[in-house]
mmCIF file of C-alpha atoms in Angstrom:
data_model
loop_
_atom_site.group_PDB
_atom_site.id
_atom_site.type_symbol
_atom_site.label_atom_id
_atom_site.label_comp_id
_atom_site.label_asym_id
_atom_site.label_seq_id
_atom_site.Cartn_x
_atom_site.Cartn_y
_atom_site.Cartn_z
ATOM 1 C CA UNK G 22 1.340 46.491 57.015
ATOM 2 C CA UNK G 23 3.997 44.153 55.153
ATOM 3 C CA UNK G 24 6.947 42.134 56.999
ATOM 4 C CA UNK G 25 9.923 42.897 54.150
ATOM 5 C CA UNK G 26 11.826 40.403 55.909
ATOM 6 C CA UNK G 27 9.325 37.763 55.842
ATOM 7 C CA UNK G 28 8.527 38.227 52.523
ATOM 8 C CA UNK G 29 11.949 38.588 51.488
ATOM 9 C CA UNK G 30 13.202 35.004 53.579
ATOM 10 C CA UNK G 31 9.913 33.332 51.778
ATOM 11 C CA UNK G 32 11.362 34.480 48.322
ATOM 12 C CA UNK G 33 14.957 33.331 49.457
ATOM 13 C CA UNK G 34 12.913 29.904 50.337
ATOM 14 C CA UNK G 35 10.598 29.389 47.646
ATOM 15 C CA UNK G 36 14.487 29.682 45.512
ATOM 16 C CA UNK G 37 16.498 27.538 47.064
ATOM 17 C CA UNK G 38 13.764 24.806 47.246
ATOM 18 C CA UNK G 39 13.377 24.990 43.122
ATOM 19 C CA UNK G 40 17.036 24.643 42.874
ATOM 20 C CA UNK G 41 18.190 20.899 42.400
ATOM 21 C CA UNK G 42 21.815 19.782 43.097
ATOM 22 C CA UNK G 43 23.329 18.394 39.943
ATOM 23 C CA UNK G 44 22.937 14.929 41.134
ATOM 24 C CA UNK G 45 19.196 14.948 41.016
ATOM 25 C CA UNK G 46 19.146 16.564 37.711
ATOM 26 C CA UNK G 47 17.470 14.338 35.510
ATOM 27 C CA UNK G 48 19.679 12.871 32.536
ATOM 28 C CA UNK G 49 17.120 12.748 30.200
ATOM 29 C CA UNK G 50 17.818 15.182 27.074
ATOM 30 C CA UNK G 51 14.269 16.406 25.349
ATOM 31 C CA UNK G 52 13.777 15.256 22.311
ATOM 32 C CA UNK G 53 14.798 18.304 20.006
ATOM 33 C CA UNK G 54 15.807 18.338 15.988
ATOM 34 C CA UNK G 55 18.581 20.418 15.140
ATOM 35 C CA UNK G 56 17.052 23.000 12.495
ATOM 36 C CA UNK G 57 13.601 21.961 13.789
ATOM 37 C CA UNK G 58 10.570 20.850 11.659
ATOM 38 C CA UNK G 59 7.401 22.692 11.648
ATOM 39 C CA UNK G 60 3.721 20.844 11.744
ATOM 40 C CA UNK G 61 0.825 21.967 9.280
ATOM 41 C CA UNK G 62 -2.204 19.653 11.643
ATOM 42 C CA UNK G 63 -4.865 17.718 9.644
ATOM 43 C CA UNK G 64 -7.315 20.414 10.703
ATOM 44 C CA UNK G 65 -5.325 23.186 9.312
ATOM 45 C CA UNK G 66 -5.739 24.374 5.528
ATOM 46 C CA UNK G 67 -3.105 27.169 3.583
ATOM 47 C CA UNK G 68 -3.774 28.382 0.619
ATOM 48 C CA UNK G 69 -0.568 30.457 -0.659
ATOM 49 C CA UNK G 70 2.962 30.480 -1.051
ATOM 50 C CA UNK G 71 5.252 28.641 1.730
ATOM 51 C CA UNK G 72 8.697 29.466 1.803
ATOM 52 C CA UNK G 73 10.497 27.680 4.905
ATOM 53 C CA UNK G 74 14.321 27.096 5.865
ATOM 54 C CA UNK G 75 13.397 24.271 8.313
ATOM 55 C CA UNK G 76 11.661 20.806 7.517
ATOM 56 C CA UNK G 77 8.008 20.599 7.131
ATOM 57 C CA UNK G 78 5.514 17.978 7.694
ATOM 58 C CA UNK G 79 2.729 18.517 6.236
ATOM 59 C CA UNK G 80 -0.577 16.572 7.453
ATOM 60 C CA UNK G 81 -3.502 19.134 6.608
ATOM 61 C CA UNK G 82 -4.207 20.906 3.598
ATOM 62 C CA UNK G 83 -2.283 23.151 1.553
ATOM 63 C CA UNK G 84 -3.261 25.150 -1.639
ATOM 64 C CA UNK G 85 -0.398 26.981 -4.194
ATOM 65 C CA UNK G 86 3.169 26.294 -3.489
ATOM 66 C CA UNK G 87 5.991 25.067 -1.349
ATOM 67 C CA UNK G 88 9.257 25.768 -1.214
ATOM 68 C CA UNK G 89 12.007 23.789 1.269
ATOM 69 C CA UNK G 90 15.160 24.139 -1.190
ATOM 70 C CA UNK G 91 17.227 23.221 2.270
ATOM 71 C CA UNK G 92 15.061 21.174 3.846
ATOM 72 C CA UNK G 93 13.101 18.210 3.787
ATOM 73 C CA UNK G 94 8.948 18.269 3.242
ATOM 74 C CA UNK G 95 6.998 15.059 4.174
ATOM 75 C CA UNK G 96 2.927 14.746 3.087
ATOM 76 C CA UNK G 97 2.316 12.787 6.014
ATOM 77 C CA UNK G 98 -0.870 9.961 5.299
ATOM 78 C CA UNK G 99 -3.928 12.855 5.971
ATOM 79 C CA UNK G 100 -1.872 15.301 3.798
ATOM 80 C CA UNK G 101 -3.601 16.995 0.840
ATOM 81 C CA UNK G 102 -1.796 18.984 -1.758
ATOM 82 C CA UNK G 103 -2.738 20.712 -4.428
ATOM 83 C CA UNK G 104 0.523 22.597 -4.918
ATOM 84 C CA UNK G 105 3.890 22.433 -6.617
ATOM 85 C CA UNK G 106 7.205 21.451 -4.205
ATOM 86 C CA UNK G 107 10.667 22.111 -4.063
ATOM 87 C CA UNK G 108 12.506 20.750 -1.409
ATOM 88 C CA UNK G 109 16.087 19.074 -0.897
ATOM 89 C CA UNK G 110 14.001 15.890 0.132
ATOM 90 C CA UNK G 111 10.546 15.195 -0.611
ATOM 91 C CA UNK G 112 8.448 12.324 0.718
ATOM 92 C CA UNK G 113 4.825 11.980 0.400
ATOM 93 C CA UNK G 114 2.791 9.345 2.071
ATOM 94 C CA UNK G 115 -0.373 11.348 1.666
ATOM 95 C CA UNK G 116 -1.763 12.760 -1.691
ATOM 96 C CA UNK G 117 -0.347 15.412 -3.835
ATOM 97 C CA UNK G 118 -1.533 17.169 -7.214
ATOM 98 C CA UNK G 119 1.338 19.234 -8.770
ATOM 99 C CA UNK G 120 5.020 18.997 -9.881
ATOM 100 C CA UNK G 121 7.581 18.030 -7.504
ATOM 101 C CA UNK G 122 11.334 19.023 -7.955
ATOM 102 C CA UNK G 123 13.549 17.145 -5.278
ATOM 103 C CA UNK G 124 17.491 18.664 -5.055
ATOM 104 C CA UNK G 125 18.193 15.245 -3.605
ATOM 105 C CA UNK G 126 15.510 12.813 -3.871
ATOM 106 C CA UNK G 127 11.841 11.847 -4.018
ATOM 107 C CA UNK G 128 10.054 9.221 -2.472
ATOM 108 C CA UNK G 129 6.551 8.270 -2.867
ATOM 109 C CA UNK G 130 5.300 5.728 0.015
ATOM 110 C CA UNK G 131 3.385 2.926 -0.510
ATOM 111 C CA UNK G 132 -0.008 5.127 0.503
ATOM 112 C CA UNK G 133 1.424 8.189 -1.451
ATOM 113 C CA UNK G 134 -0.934 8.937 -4.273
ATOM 114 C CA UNK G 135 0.676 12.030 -6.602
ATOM 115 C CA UNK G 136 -0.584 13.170 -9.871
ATOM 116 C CA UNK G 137 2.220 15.069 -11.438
ATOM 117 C CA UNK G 138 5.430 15.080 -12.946
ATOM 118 C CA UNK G 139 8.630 14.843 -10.329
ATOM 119 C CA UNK G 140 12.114 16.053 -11.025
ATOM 120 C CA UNK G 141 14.867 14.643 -8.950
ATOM 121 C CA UNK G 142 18.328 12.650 -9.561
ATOM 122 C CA UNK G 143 16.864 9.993 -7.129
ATOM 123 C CA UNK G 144 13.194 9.321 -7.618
ATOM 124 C CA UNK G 145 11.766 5.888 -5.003
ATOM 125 C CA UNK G 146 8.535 4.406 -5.459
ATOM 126 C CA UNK G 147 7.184 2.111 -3.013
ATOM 127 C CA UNK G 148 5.291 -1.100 -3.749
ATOM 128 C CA UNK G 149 1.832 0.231 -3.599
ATOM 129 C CA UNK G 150 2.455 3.896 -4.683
ATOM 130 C CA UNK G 151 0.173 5.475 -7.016
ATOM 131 C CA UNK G 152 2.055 7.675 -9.174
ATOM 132 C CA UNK G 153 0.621 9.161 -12.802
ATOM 133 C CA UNK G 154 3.097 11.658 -14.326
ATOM 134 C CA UNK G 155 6.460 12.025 -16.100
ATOM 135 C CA UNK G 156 9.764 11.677 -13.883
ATOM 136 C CA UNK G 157 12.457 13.225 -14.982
ATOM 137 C CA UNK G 158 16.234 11.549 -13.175
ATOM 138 C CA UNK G 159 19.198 14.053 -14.029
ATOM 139 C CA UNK G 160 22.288 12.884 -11.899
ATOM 140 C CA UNK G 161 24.553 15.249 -13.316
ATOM 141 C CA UNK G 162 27.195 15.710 -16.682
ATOM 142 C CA UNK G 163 29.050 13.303 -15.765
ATOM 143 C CA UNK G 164 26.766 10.565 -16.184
ATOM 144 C CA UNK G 165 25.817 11.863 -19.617
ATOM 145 C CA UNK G 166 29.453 12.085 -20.721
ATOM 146 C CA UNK G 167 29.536 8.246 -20.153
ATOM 147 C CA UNK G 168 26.751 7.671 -22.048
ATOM 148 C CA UNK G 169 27.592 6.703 -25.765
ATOM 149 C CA UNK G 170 26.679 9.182 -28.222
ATOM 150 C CA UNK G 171 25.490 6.848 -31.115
ATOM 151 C CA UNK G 172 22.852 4.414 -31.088
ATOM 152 C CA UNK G 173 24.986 0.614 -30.814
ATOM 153 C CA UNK G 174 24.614 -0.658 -34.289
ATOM 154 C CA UNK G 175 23.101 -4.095 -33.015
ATOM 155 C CA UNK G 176 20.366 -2.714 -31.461
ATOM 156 C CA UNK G 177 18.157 -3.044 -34.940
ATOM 157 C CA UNK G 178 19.440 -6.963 -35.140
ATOM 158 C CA UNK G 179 17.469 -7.066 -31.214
ATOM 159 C CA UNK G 180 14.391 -5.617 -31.714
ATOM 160 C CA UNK G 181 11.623 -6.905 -32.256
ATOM 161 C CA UNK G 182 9.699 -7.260 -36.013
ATOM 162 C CA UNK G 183 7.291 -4.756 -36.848
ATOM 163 C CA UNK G 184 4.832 -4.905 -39.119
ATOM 164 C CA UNK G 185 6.768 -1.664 -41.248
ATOM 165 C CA UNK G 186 9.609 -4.119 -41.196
ATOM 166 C CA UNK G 187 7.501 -6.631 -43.206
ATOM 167 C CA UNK G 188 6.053 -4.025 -45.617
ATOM 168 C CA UNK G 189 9.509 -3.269 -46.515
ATOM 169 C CA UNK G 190 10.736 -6.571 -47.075
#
């Protein structure tokens, strides 16, 4: 009923005419990032905890908390947060309600819109962000060691009069 040897040689065929010498191998390397980043789409919406080793861009949106202490997390421009982050790198072009803690630095874009208080040695806000919140720039003990420990004593001779200092005079 079945020719093994025909079907066999067609097999044999069908391989060698998939296989490409290494001259017409194309030299064009895909496009892949070490670590890889992983895509939350506008469409998609988490509400929860998200713990990731890789970097995140974030374009839906995403309810609770994020955490990316290795890895970067970009709010792309349709992102919507209402969560807390942690990441070594945080950028947000979209909008984002909750504290952000950034092991490296923060940026807010020029469309970033966040309402909370950020946490970071480097903190970046573009012309045009909209930022309300505290921010909070610790670059280490050594820069506080440097720092002088009293208050200069001709900094009252600068400022400027009050009205307290003309009560007392």
């Amino acid at each position: 009923m079945f020719d093994k040897d025909k079907i066999k040689e067609k097999y044999k065929s069908a391989i060698a005419k998939s296989r490409t010498p290494d001259t017409q191998v194309s030299r064009v390397k895909p496009n892949v990032l070490q670590g890889g980043t992983t895509m939350i789409g506008p469409s998609v919406k988490i509400e929860g905890k998200i713990t990731s080793d890789e970097s995140l861009l974030i374009e839906g949106q995403v309810d609770g908390s994020i955490v990316a202490n290795s890895s970067e997390v970009v709010v792309g421009k349709s992102g919507v947060l209402t969560a807390n982050i942690s990441a070594k790198i945080v950028k947000i072009e979209g909008k984002v309600k909750g504290d952000i803690a950034g092991g490296e630095n923060v940026v807010i874009a020029k469309t970033g819109n966040v309402l909370g208080n950020i946490e970071s040695p480097r903190v970046t806000l573009e012309d045009g962000a909209k930022f309300k919140g505290s921010i909070e720039m610790d670059p280490g003990d050594k820069a506080i060691k440097e720092l002088p420990l009293s208050t200069p004593s001709n900094l009252k001779a600068h400022r400027p009069a009050t009205e307290s200092d003309a009560k007392a005079s």
